[in-house]
Short mmCIF file of C-alpha atoms and ligand atoms in Angstrom, two decimals:
data_model
loop_
_atom_site.label_atom_id
_atom_site.label_comp_id
_atom_site.label_asym_id
_atom_site.label_seq_id
_atom_site.Cartn_x
_atom_site.Cartn_y
_atom_site.Cartn_z
CA MET A 968 -8.21 -74.03 -3.81
CA LYS A 969 -7.28 -77.49 -3.50
CA ASN A 970 -3.52 -77.30 -3.35
CA LYS A 971 -3.61 -73.61 -2.77
CA LYS A 972 -3.10 -70.80 0.06
CA LEU A 973 -3.44 -67.66 1.29
CA GLU A 974 -1.59 -66.29 4.50
CA LEU A 975 -2.65 -62.88 5.25
CA LEU A 976 0.76 -61.58 6.99
CA PHE A 977 1.32 -58.27 9.31
CA PRO A 978 -2.59 -57.26 9.41
CA THR A 979 -4.07 -53.89 10.60
CA GLN A 980 -5.88 -53.80 13.50
CA ILE A 981 -8.45 -52.19 14.24
CA TRP A 982 -10.38 -52.31 17.80
CA ARG A 983 -14.80 -50.46 17.28
CA ALA A 984 -17.19 -51.11 20.26
CA ARG A 985 -19.95 -49.65 21.82
CA LEU A 986 -19.44 -48.61 25.27
CA LYS A 987 -22.62 -49.38 27.76
CA PHE A 988 -22.69 -45.19 28.52
CA ASP A 989 -26.79 -44.44 27.16
CA ARG A 990 -28.01 -41.51 25.40
CA ALA A 991 -28.29 -39.07 28.69
CA PHE A 992 -24.61 -39.52 29.65
CA ARG A 993 -23.73 -38.77 26.11
CA LYS A 994 -25.66 -35.47 26.10
CA ASP A 995 -24.07 -34.45 29.62
CA LEU A 996 -20.78 -35.10 27.62
CA ILE A 997 -21.68 -33.41 24.93
CA ARG A 998 -22.59 -29.87 27.26
CA GLU A 999 -19.22 -30.26 29.20
CA CYS A 1000 -17.49 -30.17 26.45
CA GLN A 1001 -19.44 -27.62 24.99
CA ALA A 1002 -19.09 -25.92 28.64
CA PHE A 1003 -15.06 -26.46 28.33
CA ARG A 1004 -14.53 -25.03 25.09
CA GLU A 1005 -16.99 -21.28 26.71
CA LEU A 1006 -13.72 -21.19 28.76
CA ASP A 1007 -11.24 -21.95 27.27
CA ASP A 1008 -9.45 -18.68 25.50
CA HIS A 1009 -6.29 -20.29 24.85
CA GLY A 1010 -7.46 -23.18 23.22
CA LYS A 1011 -9.96 -21.41 20.77
CA LYS A 1012 -7.13 -19.31 19.86
CA TRP A 1013 -5.40 -22.21 18.31
CA SER A 1014 -8.29 -23.54 16.94
CA ALA A 1015 -8.76 -20.70 15.27
CA LYS A 1016 -5.60 -20.66 14.24
CA HIS A 1017 -4.75 -25.11 13.86
CA TYR A 1018 -8.50 -26.26 13.71
CA LEU A 1019 -10.22 -23.69 11.13
CA ALA A 1020 -14.26 -24.11 11.67
CA GLY A 1021 -13.85 -26.15 14.26
CA TYR A 1022 -12.60 -26.23 18.46
CA THR A 1023 -9.33 -29.16 20.10
CA SER A 1024 -8.88 -28.73 23.38
CA TYR A 1025 -5.51 -31.06 22.31
CA SER A 1026 -2.92 -27.40 23.68
CA SER A 1027 -4.59 -26.19 26.43
CA ILE A 1028 -6.99 -29.19 28.14
CA ALA A 1029 -5.79 -32.65 27.61
CA ASN A 1030 -6.14 -34.18 30.83
CA LEU A 1031 -10.55 -34.27 30.85
CA HIS A 1032 -10.33 -37.39 33.86
CA GLU A 1033 -9.12 -35.64 35.64
CA ARG A 1034 -10.98 -32.34 35.61
CA SER A 1035 -14.54 -34.44 35.29
CA SER A 1036 -15.77 -37.16 36.99
CA SER A 1037 -18.18 -38.47 33.67
CA PHE A 1038 -15.03 -38.42 31.72
CA LEU A 1039 -13.21 -40.30 34.49
CA LEU A 1040 -15.72 -43.28 33.73
CA LEU A 1041 -15.80 -43.06 30.51
CA LYS A 1042 -11.67 -43.42 30.59
CA THR A 1043 -12.26 -46.11 32.78
CA ALA A 1044 -14.46 -47.82 30.12
CA ILE A 1045 -11.90 -47.32 27.44
CA ASP A 1046 -8.80 -48.95 30.03
CA ARG A 1047 -11.25 -52.01 29.55
CA GLU A 1048 -11.23 -51.83 25.82
CA VAL A 1049 -7.82 -50.86 25.15
CA LYS A 1050 -6.58 -53.75 27.47
CA MET A 1051 -8.91 -56.12 24.77
CA TYR A 1052 -7.05 -54.33 21.86
CA ALA A 1053 -4.32 -54.74 23.27
CA ASP A 1054 -4.29 -58.70 24.09
CA SER A 1055 -5.16 -59.40 20.43
CA LEU A 1056 -1.89 -57.63 19.62
CA GLU A 1057 -0.59 -59.91 21.75
CA PHE A 1058 1.51 -57.11 23.38
CA ASP A 1059 3.76 -57.77 24.99
CA LEU A 1060 3.87 -55.45 28.14
CA LYS A 1061 5.06 -57.37 31.23
CA SER A 1062 8.42 -58.80 30.39
CA HIS A 1063 9.95 -55.00 31.06
CA ARG A 1064 9.92 -53.29 34.25
CA GLY A 1065 8.26 -50.24 34.91
CA ARG A 1066 6.76 -49.61 31.76
CA THR A 1067 3.06 -49.76 31.11
CA LEU A 1068 0.11 -49.12 28.65
CA ARG A 1069 -1.29 -45.84 30.20
CA MET A 1070 -3.43 -42.82 29.29
CA SER A 1071 -1.37 -39.94 28.21
CA ALA A 1072 -3.48 -37.38 26.85
CA PHE A 1073 -7.56 -37.00 26.52
CA TRP A 1074 -9.04 -34.15 24.89
CA ILE A 1075 -11.99 -32.66 23.07
CA ASN A 1076 -12.99 -32.30 19.15
CA ILE A 1077 -15.64 -30.49 17.66
CA MET A 1078 -16.13 -29.98 14.48
CA GLY A 1079 -18.54 -27.49 12.74
CA ARG A 1080 -18.98 -27.31 8.98
CA PHE A 1081 -16.09 -27.60 6.77
CA ALA A 1082 -13.66 -28.57 9.20
CA HIS A 1083 -11.05 -31.06 8.93
CA HIS A 1084 -8.11 -33.11 10.04
CA SER A 1085 -5.34 -33.92 7.87
CA PHE A 1086 -3.55 -36.52 7.46
CA HIS A 1087 -1.12 -37.40 10.50
CA LEU A 1088 -0.32 -39.55 13.04
CA HIS A 1089 0.65 -40.25 16.98
CA PRO A 1090 4.22 -40.39 16.89
CA LEU A 1091 4.32 -40.70 20.61
CA SER A 1092 2.11 -42.48 21.20
CA ALA A 1093 1.54 -46.80 21.40
CA ILE A 1094 -2.04 -46.88 21.00
CA SER A 1095 -4.95 -43.75 20.09
CA GLY A 1096 -8.58 -43.87 19.34
CA THR A 1097 -11.99 -41.69 19.21
CA TYR A 1098 -14.99 -42.25 21.44
CA TYR A 1099 -17.72 -40.41 19.58
CA LEU A 1100 -20.26 -37.79 21.09
CA ALA A 1101 -21.60 -36.14 17.54
CA VAL A 1102 -22.02 -38.03 14.03
CA PRO A 1103 -24.25 -36.09 11.88
CA ALA A 1104 -25.67 -37.36 8.87
CA LYS A 1105 -22.91 -35.50 6.55
CA SER A 1106 -20.22 -35.78 8.64
CA PRO A 1107 -17.13 -38.31 7.92
CA GLY A 1108 -15.68 -42.03 9.95
CA LEU A 1109 -11.72 -41.91 9.93
CA LYS A 1110 -9.99 -42.99 7.46
CA PHE A 1111 -7.13 -44.90 7.35
CA GLU A 1112 -4.66 -45.06 5.11
CA ASP A 1113 -2.24 -48.06 4.71
CA PRO A 1114 0.88 -48.06 6.33
CA ARG A 1115 3.21 -49.69 3.69
CA ILE A 1116 1.74 -47.30 0.92
CA ALA A 1117 5.39 -45.94 1.51
CA ALA A 1118 6.68 -49.19 -0.47
CA PHE A 1119 4.40 -49.01 -3.00
CA MET A 1120 6.99 -48.76 -6.36
CA GLY A 1121 5.65 -51.35 -9.38
CA SER A 1122 2.86 -52.28 -7.73
CA PRO A 1123 -0.58 -51.99 -9.65
CA PRO A 1124 -4.06 -49.94 -8.19
CA ARG A 1125 -6.16 -52.02 -6.33
CA LYS A 1126 -9.60 -52.07 -7.73
CA THR A 1127 -12.01 -49.80 -7.55
CA ALA A 1128 -14.69 -52.12 -5.98
CA ALA A 1129 -11.88 -54.34 -4.40
CA THR A 1130 -12.53 -56.04 -0.95
CA ARG A 1131 -11.64 -53.77 2.13
CA ASN A 1132 -8.94 -55.60 2.46
CA ASN A 1133 -7.03 -54.80 -0.32
CA GLN A 1134 -8.10 -51.17 -0.56
CA GLN A 1135 -5.60 -48.95 0.21
CA TYR A 1136 -7.74 -45.90 1.62
CA VAL A 1137 -10.57 -47.15 4.18
CA GLU A 1138 -12.53 -45.14 6.12
CA ILE A 1139 -14.35 -46.05 9.67
CA ARG A 1140 -17.98 -43.89 10.55
CA CYS A 1141 -18.42 -44.87 13.76
CA ASP A 1142 -21.95 -43.92 15.15
CA GLU A 1143 -22.69 -42.46 18.43
CA GLY A 1144 -21.38 -43.83 21.75
CA GLU A 1145 -18.86 -46.32 19.65
CA VAL A 1146 -14.92 -46.24 20.20
CA LEU A 1147 -12.43 -46.79 17.99
CA LEU A 1148 -8.25 -48.01 18.83
CA PHE A 1149 -5.85 -47.69 16.70
CA GLU A 1150 -2.04 -47.88 16.61
CA SER A 1151 -0.21 -44.95 16.83
CA TRP A 1152 1.64 -45.25 14.12
CA LEU A 1153 -1.64 -45.64 11.28
CA LYS A 1154 -1.72 -42.65 9.82
CA HIS A 1155 -5.28 -40.87 9.76
CA GLU A 1156 -7.08 -38.73 8.44
CA VAL A 1157 -11.05 -36.85 8.63
CA ARG A 1158 -12.44 -35.32 5.71
CA ALA A 1159 -14.45 -31.53 5.78
CA ASN A 1160 -17.30 -32.33 8.03
CA ALA A 1161 -20.46 -31.63 5.27
CA ASP A 1162 -22.73 -31.36 7.48
CA GLY A 1163 -24.20 -28.10 9.48
CA ARG A 1164 -24.30 -29.50 12.44
CA GLU A 1165 -21.21 -29.80 14.51
CA ARG A 1166 -19.29 -33.34 15.23
CA ILE A 1167 -18.24 -33.60 18.37
CA SER A 1168 -15.55 -36.42 19.74
CA VAL A 1169 -13.18 -36.82 22.42
CA SER A 1170 -9.35 -38.64 21.65
CA PHE A 1171 -6.38 -40.08 23.25
CA ASN A 1172 -3.02 -41.15 23.36
CA TYR A 1173 -2.06 -44.30 25.42
CA ASP A 1174 1.80 -44.65 25.58
CA TRP A 1175 3.66 -47.34 26.78
CA ALA A 1176 6.03 -46.05 29.02
FE1 LIG B 986 -5.23 -38.20 15.29
#
């Protein structure tokens, strides 16, 4: 394209990385998640009402790193990824004294068959994400919505086969052992789990406070 230039402005950055932990360590984490579920009566009750066909410790055990040394180890690895992601976003974290970017919540998600989590965002946080422990073959990824969508009035729809950059919804399906980070204002959902096996992950928020 001579004399022509296409600029990509205001990109939405998503960070995806494989962490160093092996299968055996992840199996231990899965066992811990199941043990927490077993003991967490409040969480099970809350999930029966708000998280059908699944269990989340979001309302009951949201400090995994303070309860378990393996989750503390996992947090340390996630902290490093968050730091790199924040660098990629070129956050200016130094000119506001007293504020730091730090993990504020860390919880379990176990989704049985047909469990889903409809579109939402994490409004009080800066960076959110998920680390994947069990991703059965027919379980979904994490589906993101174009954050500009409310401003699309007379804008034509995109072609079905449009490149990923021009799609209005993009689903990223991580493998077991990968972590996905996104800015907390970005709307996302998990479609219904079509697999009979449980999809197991842990999610977290980082606040700038
Ligand atoms: Fe979420």
